[in-house]
Short mmCIF file of C-alpha atoms in Angstrom, two decimals:
data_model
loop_
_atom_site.label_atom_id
_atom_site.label_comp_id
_atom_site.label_asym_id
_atom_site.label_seq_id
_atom_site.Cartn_x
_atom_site.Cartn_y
_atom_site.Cartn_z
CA UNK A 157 0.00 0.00 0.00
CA UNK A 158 2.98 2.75 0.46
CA UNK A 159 4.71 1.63 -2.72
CA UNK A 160 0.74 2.33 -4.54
CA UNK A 161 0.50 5.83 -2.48
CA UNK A 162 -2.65 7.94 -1.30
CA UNK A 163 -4.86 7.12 -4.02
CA UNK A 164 -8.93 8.18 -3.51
CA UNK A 165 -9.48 4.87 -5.00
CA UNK A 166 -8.06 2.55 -2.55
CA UNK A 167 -8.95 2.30 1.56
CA UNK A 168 -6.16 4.70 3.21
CA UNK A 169 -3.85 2.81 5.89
CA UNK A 170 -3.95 5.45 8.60
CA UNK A 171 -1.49 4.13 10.63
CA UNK A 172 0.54 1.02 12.28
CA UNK A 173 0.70 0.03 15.87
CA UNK A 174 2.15 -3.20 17.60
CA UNK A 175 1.57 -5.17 20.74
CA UNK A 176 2.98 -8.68 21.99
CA UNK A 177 1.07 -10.83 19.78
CA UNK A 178 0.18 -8.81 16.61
CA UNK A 179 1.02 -6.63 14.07
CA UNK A 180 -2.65 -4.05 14.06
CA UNK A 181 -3.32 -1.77 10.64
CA UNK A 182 -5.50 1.23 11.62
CA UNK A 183 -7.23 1.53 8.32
CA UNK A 184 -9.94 4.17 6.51
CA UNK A 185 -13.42 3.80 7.87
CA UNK A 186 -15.88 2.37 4.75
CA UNK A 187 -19.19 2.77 5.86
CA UNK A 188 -21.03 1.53 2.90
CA UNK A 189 -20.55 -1.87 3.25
CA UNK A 190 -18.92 -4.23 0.02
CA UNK A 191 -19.64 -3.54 -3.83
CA UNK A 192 -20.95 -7.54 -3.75
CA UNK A 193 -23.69 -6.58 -1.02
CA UNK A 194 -24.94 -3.75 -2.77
CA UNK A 195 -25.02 -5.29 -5.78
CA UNK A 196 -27.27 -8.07 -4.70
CA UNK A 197 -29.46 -5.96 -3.00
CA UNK A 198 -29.99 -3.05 -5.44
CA UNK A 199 -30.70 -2.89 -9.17
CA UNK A 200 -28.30 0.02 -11.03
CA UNK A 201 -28.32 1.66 -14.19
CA UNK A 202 -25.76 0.85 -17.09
CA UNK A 203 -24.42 4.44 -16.29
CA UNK A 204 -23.91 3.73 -12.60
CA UNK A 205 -21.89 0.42 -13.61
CA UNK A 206 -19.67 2.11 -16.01
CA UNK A 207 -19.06 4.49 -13.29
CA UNK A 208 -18.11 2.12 -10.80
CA UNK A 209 -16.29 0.06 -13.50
CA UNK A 210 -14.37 2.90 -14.11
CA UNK A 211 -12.98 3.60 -10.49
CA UNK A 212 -12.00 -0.09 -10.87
CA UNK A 213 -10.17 0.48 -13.86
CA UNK A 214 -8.24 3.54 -12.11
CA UNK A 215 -6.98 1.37 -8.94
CA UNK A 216 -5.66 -1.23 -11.48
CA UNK A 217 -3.82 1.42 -13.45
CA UNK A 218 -2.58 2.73 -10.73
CA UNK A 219 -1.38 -0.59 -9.55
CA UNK A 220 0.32 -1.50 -12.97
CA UNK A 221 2.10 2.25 -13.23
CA UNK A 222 3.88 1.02 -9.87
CA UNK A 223 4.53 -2.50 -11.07
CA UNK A 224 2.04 -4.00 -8.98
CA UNK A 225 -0.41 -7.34 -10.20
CA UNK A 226 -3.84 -7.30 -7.64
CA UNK A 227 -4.44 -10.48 -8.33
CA UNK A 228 -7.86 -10.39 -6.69
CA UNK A 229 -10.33 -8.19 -8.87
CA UNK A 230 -13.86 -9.65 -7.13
CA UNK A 231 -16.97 -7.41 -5.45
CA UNK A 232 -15.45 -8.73 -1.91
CA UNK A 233 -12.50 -6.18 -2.33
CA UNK A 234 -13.92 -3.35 -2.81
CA UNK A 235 -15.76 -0.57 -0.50
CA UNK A 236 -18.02 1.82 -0.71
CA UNK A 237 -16.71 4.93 1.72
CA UNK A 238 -20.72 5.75 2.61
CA UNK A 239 -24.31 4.43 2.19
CA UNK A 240 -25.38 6.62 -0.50
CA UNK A 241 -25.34 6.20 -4.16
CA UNK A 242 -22.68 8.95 -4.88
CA UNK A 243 -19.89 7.37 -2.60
CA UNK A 244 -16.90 7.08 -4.12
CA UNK A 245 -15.83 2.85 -4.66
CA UNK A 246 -12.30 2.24 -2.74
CA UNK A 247 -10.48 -0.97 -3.00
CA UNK A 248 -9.09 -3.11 -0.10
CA UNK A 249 -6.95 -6.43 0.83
CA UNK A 250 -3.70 -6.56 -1.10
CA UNK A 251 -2.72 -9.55 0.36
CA UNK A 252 -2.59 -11.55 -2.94
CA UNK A 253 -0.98 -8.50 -4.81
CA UNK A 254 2.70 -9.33 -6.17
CA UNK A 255 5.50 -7.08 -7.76
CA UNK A 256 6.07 -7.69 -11.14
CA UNK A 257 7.21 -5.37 -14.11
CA UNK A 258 6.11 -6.18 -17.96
CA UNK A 259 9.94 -6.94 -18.65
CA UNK A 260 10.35 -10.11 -15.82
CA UNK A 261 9.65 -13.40 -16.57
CA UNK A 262 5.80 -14.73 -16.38
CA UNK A 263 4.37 -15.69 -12.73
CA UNK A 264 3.31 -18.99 -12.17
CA UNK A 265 1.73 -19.21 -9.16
CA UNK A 266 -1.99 -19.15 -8.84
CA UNK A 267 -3.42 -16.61 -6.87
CA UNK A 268 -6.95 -15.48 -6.35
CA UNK A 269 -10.38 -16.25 -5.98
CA UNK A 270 -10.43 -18.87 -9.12
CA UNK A 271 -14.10 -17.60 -10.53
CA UNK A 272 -12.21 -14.63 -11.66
CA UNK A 273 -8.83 -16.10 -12.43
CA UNK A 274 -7.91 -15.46 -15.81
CA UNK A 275 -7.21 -18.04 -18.38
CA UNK A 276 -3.19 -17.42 -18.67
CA UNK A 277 -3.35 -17.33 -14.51
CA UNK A 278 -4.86 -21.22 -14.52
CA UNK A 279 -2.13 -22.36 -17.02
CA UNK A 280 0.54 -20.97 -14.67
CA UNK A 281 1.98 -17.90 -16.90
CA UNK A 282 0.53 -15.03 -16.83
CA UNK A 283 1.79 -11.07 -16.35
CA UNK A 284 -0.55 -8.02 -14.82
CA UNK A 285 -3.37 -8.93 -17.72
CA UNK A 286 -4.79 -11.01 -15.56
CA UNK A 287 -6.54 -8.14 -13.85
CA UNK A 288 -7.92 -6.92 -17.20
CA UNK A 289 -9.79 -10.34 -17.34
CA UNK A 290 -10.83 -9.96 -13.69
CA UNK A 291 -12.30 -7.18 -14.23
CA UNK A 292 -14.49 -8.10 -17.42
CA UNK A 293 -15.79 -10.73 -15.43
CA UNK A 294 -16.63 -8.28 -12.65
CA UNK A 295 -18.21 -5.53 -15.00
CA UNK A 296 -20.42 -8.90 -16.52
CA UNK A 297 -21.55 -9.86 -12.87
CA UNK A 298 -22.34 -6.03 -12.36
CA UNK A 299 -24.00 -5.64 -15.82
CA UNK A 300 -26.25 -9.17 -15.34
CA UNK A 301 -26.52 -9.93 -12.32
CA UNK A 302 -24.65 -13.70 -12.76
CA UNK A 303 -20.66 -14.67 -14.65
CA UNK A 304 -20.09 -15.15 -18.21
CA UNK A 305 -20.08 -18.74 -17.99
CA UNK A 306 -22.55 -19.90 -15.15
CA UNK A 307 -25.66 -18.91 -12.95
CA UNK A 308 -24.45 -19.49 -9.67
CA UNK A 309 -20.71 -20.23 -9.33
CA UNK A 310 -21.38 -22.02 -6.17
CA UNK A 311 -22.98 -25.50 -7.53
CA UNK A 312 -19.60 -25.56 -9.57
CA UNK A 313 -16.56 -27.60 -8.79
CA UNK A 314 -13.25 -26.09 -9.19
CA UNK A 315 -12.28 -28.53 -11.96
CA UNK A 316 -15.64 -27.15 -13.51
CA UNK A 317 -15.15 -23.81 -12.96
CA UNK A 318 -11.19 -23.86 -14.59
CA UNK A 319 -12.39 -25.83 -17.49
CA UNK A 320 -15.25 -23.02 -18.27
CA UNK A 321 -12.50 -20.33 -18.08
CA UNK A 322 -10.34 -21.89 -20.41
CA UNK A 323 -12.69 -23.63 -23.38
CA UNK A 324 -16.38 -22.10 -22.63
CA UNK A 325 -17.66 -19.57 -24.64
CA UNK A 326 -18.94 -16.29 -23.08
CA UNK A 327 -22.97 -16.07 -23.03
CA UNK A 328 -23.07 -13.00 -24.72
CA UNK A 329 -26.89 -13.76 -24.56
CA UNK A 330 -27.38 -12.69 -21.85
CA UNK A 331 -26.23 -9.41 -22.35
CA UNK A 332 -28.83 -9.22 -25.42
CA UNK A 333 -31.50 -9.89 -22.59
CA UNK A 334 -30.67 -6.97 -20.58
CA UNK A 335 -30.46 -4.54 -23.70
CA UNK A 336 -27.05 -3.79 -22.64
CA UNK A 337 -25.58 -0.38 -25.10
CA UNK A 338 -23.45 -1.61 -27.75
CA UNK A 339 -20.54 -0.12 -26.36
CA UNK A 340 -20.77 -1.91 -22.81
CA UNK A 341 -20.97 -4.79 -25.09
CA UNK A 342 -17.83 -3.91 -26.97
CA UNK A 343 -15.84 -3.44 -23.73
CA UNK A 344 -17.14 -6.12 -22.47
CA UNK A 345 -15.68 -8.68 -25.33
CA UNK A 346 -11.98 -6.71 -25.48
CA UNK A 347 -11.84 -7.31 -21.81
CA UNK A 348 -12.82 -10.61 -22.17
CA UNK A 349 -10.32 -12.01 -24.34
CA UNK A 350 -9.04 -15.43 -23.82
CA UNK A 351 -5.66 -14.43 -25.52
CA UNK A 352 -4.31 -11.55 -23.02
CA UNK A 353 -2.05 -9.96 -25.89
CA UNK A 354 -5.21 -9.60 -26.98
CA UNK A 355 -6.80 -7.27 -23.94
CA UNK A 356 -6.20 -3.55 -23.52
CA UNK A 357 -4.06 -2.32 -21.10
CA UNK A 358 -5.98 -0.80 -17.94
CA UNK A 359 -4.59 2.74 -19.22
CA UNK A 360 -5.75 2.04 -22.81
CA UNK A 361 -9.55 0.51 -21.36
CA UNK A 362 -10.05 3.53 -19.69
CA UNK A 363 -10.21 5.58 -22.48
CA UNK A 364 -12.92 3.28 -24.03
CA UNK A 365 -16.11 5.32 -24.78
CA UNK A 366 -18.58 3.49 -22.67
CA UNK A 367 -16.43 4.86 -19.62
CA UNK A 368 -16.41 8.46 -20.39
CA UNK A 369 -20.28 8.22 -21.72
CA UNK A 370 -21.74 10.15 -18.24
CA UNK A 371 -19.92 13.30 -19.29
CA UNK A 372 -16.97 13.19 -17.55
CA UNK A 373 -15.12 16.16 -19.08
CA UNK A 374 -11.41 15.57 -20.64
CA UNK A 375 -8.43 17.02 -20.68
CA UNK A 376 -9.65 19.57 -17.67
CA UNK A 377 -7.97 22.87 -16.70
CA UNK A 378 -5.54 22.73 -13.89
CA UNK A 379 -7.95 23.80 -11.73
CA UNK A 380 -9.92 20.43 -12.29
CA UNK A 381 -6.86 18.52 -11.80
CA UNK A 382 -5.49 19.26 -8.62
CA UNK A 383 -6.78 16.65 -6.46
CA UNK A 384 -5.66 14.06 -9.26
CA UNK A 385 -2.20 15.62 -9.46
CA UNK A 386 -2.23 15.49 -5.57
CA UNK A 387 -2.89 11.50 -5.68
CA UNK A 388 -0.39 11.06 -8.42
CA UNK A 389 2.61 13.42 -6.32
CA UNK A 390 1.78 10.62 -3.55
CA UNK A 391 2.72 7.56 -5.25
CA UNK A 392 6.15 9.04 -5.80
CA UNK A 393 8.26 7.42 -3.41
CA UNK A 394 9.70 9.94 -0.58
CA UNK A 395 13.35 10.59 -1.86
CA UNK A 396 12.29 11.39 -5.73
CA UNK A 397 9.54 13.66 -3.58
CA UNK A 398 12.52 15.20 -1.60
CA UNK A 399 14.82 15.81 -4.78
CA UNK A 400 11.83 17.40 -6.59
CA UNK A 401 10.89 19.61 -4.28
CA UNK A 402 15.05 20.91 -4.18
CA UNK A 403 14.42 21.41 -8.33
CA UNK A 404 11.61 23.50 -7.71
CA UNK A 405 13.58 25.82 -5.10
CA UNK A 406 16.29 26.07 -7.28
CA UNK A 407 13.70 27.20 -10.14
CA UNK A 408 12.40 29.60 -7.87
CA UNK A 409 15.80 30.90 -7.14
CA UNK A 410 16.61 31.28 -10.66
CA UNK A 411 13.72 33.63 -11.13
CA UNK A 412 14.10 36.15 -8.01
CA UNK A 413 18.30 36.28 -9.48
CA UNK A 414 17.09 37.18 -13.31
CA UNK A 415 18.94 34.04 -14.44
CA UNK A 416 17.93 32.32 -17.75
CA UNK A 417 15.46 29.09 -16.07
CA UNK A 418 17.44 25.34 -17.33
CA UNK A 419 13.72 24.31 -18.02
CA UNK A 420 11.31 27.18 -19.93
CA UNK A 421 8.26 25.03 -19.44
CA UNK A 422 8.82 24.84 -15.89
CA UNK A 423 9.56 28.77 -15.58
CA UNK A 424 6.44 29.10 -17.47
CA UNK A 425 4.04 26.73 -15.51
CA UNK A 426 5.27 28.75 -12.06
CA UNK A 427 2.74 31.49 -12.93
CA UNK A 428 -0.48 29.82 -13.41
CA UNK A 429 0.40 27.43 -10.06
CA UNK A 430 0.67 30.96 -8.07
CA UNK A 431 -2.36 32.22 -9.05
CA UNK A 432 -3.66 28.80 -8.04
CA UNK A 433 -2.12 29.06 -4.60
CA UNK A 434 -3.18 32.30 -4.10
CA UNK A 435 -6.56 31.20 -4.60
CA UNK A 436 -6.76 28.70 -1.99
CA UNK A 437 -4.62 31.03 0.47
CA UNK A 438 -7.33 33.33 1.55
CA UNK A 439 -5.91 35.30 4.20
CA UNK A 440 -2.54 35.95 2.18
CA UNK A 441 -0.30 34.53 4.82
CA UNK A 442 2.43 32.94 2.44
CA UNK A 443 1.08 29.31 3.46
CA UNK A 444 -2.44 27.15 2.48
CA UNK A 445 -3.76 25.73 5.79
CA UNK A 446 -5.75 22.30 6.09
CA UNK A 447 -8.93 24.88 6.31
CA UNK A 448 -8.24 26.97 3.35
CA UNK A 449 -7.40 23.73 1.20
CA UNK A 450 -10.37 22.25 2.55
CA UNK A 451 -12.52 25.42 1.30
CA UNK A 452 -11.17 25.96 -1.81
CA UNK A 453 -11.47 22.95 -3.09
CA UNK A 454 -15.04 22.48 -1.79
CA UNK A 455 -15.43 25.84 -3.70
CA UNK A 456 -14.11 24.59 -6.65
CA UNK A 457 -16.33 21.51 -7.10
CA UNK A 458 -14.74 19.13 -5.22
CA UNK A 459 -16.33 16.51 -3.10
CA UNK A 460 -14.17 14.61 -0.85
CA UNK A 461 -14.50 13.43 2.87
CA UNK A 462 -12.47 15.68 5.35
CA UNK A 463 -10.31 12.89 6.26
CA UNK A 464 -9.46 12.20 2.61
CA UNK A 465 -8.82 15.94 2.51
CA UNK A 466 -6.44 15.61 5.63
CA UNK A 467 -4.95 12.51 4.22
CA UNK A 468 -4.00 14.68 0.76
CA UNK A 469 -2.63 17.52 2.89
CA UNK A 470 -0.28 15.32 5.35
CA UNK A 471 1.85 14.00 1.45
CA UNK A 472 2.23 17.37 0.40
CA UNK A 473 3.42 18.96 3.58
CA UNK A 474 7.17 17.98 3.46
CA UNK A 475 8.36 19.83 6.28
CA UNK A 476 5.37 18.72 8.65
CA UNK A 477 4.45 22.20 10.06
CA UNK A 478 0.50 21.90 9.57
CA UNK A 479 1.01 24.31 6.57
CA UNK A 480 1.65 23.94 2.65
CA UNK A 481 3.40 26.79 1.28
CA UNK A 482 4.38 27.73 -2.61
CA UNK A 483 7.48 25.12 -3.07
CA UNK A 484 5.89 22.23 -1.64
CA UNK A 485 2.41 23.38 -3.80
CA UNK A 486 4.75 23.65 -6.58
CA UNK A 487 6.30 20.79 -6.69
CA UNK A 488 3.16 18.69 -6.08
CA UNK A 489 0.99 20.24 -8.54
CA UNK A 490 4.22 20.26 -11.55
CA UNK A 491 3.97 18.35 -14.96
CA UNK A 492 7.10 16.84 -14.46
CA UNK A 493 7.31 14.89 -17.62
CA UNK A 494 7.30 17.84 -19.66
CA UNK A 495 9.88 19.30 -17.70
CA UNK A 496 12.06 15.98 -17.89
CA UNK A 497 11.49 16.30 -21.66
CA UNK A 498 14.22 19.37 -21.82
CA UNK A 499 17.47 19.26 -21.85
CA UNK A 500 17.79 21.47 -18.57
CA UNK A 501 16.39 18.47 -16.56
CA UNK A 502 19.89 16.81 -16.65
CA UNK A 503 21.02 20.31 -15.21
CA UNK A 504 18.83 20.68 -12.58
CA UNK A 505 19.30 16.42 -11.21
CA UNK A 506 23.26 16.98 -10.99
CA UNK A 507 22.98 20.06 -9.06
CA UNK A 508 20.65 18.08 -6.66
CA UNK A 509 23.14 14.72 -6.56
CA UNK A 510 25.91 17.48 -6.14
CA UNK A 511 24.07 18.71 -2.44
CA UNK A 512 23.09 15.70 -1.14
CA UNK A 513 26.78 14.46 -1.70
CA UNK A 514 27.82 16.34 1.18
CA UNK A 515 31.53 14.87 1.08
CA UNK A 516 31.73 14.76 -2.76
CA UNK A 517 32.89 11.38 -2.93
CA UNK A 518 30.17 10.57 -6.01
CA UNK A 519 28.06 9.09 -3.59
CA UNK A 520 24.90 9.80 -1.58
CA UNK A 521 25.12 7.72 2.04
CA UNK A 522 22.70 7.06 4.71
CA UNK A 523 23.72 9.53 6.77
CA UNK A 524 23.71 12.45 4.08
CA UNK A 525 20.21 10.83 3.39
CA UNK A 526 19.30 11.98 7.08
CA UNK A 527 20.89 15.40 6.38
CA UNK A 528 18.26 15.89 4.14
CA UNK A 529 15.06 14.48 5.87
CA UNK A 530 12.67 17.71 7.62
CA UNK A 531 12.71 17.77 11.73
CA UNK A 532 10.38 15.25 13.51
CA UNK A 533 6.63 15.79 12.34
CA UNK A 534 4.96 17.84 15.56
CA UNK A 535 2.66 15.96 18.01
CA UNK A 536 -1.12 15.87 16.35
CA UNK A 537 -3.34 18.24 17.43
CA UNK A 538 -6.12 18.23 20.25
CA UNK A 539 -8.81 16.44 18.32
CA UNK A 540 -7.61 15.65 14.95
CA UNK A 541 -7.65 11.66 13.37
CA UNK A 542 -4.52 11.39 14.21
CA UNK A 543 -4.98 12.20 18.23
CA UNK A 544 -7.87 10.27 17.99
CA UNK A 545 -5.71 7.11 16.79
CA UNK A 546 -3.18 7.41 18.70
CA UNK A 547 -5.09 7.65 21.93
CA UNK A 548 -7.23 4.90 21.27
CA UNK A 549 -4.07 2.70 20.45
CA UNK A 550 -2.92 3.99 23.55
CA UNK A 551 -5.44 2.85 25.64
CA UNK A 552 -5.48 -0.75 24.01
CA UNK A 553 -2.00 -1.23 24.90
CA UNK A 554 -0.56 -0.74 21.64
CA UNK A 555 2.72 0.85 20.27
CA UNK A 556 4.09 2.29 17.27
CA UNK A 557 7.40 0.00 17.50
CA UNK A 558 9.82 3.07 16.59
CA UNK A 559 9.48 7.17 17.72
CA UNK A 560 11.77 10.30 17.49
CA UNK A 561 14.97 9.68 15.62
CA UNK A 562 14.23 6.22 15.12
CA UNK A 563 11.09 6.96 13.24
CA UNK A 564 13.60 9.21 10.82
CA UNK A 565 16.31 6.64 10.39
CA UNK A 566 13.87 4.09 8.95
CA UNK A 567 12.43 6.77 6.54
CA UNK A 568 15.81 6.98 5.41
CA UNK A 569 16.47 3.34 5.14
CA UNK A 570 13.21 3.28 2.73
CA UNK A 571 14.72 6.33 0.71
CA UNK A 572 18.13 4.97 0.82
CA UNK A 573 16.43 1.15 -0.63
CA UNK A 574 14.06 3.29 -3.13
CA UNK A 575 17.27 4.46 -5.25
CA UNK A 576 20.42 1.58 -3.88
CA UNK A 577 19.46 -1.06 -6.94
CA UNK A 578 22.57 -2.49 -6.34
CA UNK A 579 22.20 -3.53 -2.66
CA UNK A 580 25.71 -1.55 -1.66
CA UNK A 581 24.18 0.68 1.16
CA UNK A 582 25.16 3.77 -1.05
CA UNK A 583 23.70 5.55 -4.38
CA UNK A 584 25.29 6.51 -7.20
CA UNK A 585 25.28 8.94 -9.39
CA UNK A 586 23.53 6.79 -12.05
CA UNK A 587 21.35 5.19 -9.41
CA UNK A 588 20.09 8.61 -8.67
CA UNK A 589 19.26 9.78 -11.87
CA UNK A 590 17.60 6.40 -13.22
CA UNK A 591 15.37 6.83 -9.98
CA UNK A 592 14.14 10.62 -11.46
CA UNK A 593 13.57 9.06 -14.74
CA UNK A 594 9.90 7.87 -15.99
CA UNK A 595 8.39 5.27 -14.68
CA UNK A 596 7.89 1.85 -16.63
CA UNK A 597 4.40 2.56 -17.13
CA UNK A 598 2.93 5.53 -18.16
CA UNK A 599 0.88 7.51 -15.57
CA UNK A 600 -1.39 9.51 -16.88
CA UNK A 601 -3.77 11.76 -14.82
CA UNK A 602 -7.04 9.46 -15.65
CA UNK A 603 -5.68 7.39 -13.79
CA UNK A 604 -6.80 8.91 -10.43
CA UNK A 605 -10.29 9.87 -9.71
CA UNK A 606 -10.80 13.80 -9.88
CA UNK A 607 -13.71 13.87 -7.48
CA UNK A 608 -15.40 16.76 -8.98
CA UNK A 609 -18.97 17.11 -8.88
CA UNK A 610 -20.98 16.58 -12.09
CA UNK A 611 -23.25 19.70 -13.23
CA UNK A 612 -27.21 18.55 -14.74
CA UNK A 613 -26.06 19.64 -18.25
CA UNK A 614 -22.79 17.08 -18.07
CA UNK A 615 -20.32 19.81 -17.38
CA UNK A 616 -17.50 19.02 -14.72
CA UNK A 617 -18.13 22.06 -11.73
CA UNK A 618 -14.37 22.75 -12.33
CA UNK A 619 -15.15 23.80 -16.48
CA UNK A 620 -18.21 25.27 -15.29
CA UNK A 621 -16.33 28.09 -12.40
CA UNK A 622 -13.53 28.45 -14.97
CA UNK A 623 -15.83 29.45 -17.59
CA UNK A 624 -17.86 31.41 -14.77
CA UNK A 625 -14.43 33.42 -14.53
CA UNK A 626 -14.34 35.16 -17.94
CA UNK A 627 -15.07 38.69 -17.99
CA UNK A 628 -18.11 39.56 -19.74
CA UNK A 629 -17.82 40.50 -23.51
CA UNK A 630 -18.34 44.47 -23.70
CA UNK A 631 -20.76 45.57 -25.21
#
């Protein structure tokens, strides 16, 4: 779950805690209950599936981006956050999940719950296309009400069930019963595909039409895409955060001395992410507090929980004062890739390597690794979620394991593992800079779920108050 990030689209893990006997995860409250009971219970609209479908689709891309297989795409796993219809979908239990990147050998151990198993994943090779399959059969079960190949699962035997996954046909009938759109349909039988070279990618089946049919707008303004660009920041892993946020400073240095920016886009991208900051800082202090991002982005269309809101805030405030000010907004709301696109991007990663090497000997250690890591994040405030947590771990008896310096020597040890490919207890100067490059997937913002509201007339809120901003024509 920390390699996959905050992501809206997957049950937060709050916090850790230990006592004699166990290990205890302190995880996001789910109040709606599982997407299998309200399934059975309830009778939804195509558009409702799709919707749902798609939130499905995001966790998996997500997962894939990072190198991670689920492995267990079923109703079980996944949440709704509250009772009513518009809660957001959140998945849960990756205890079957696996690393694995497209370039490693095929897996060939079977995991899951075998009703969803892919074909590939029976036969014993198989690569993250598995969860493609697993989640056609899901969308079917969601769409009709019973699997592709049988009723009622439960009268079959396992054999039975394994031989319908790898020779049965599909009842597409089934789907002409329920009058089903052509273009579920048509998802439906790409997902479907017994040969998985044959199945999209989960970044290429979200851009199918039947997920995008409710309106959803595209390509929104970067005031639509903040809370998605605040997920995606998250599943960076905490040193590439840390040298980021030292590129933007130096950025922002190289425009108060009048010096010629190493990266135009980026120079260019600082204006529109000020005005956006000064937006949400409404008393003009220099700094966005959890109330002010709360507001603004309330007042900007978007509807999140406010311990989702929290939970965004803690990832982007580096230093752990309680506040988010323009570097740390900077660097969290950035399109990176088109800055790594220039040339200047080389420039700006060897200055970095060049300060954390503290001795210059063309490596960064453990301990210059600690040099770099922000004092110890402040004791939680009288009645936040996190006082709340720890006092009731408290009062069971339980204990974090690790506190004070501890706590920042084994964030170090995770930074120090997230770049040290080699295993030598040191990175290099080519470790460093293969850890800034792109990932192995791409990672585009539809992958994460914007959480903006949804005008009657289709319109995103966000298009709506940007077109709302105009100035009138004169007349």
């Amino acid at each position: 779950m920390q390699q996959l990030g905050y992501s809206l689209d997957a049950v937060n893990l709050r916090d850790v805690f230990e006592d004699n006997d166990a290990i205890h995860l302190v995880m996001e409250l789910c109040e709606g209950g599982a997407l299998l009971e309200r399934i059975e219970s309830h009778k939804y609209s195509e558009k409702y599936i799709a919707r749902l479908t798609r939130s499905i689709l995001r966790f998996i891309s997500q997962c894939h981006a990072k190198g991670i297989i689920y492995r267990d795409v079923k109703p079980d796993n996944f949440l709704f956050l509250r009772h009513d219809d518009e809660s957001p979908l959140k998945a849960t239990d990756f205890g079957l999940s696996i690393r694995h990147w497209p370039d490693e050998p095929k897996l060939t151990s079977r995991s899951g719950t075998p009703a969803y198993m892919a074909p590939e994943l029976v036969l014993q090779s198989y690569d993250e296309k598995c969860d493609i399959w697993s989640v056609g059969m899901l969308t079917y079960q969601l769409l009709t009400g019973r699997f592709p190949f049988w009723e009622d699962v439960r009268t079959q035997t396992l054999s039975d069930v394994w031989k319908a996954i790898l020779t049965q046909d599909v009842n597409w009938n089934a789907l002409e019963l329920k009058q089903l759109s052509p273009s579920a349909v048509d998802l439906l039988k790409r997902l479907l595909q017994r040969d998985p070279a044959q199945r999209p990618s989960a970044f290429v089946a979200l851009e199918h039409p039947w997920l995008s049919e409710d309106g959803r707008a595209r390509d929104l303004p970067l005031q639509g895409s903040v809370v998605q660009r605040l997920q995606r920041f998250s599943t960076f892993g905490h040193l590439k955060q840390l040298v980021l946020k030292m590129i933007v400073d130096e950025i922002q240095d190289e425009g108060k001395q009048g010096k010629a920016p190493a990266s135009r886009k980026a120079r260019a991208a600082l204006g529109n992410l000020q005005d956006l900051f000064n937006e949400l800082d409404t008393d003009s202090s220099g700094a966005i507090t959890l109330e002010e991002l709360s507001a603004g982005l309330r007042r900007q269309g978007y509807v999140l929980a406010d311990n989702e809101i929290e939970n965004l805030m803690r990832r982007v405030d580096f230093d752990h004062n309680g506040t988010v000010d323009l570097s740390e907004f900077i660097t969290t709301l950035m399109d990176w890739d088109q800055v790594q696109a220039e040339q200047g991007w080389q420039v700006y990663l060897d200055h970095a390597f060049r300060k954390m090497d503290h001795d210059g000997d063309g490596y960064i250690s453990l301990d210059e690794l600690l040099q770099q890591l922000p004092p110890l994040r402040p004791a939680p405030g009288v009645g936040s979620l996190a006082q709340v947590v720890s006092d009731a771990a408290a009062a069971l008896g339980f204990s974090r394991g690790y506190d004070g310096d501890a706590e920042r020597l084994a964030e170090a040890k995770l930074m120090l593992r997230e770049a040290d490919t080699n295993g030598d207890g040191k990175i290099s100067r080519e470790e460093f800079f293969d850890l800034l490059k792109e990932s192995h997937a791409p990672d585009s913002l539809s992958f994460y779920d914007d959480r903006l509201a949804i005008t009657t007339d289709g319109r995103t809120s966000a298009v709506v108050g940007q077109q709302n901003r105009q100035p009138a024509a004169k007349l």
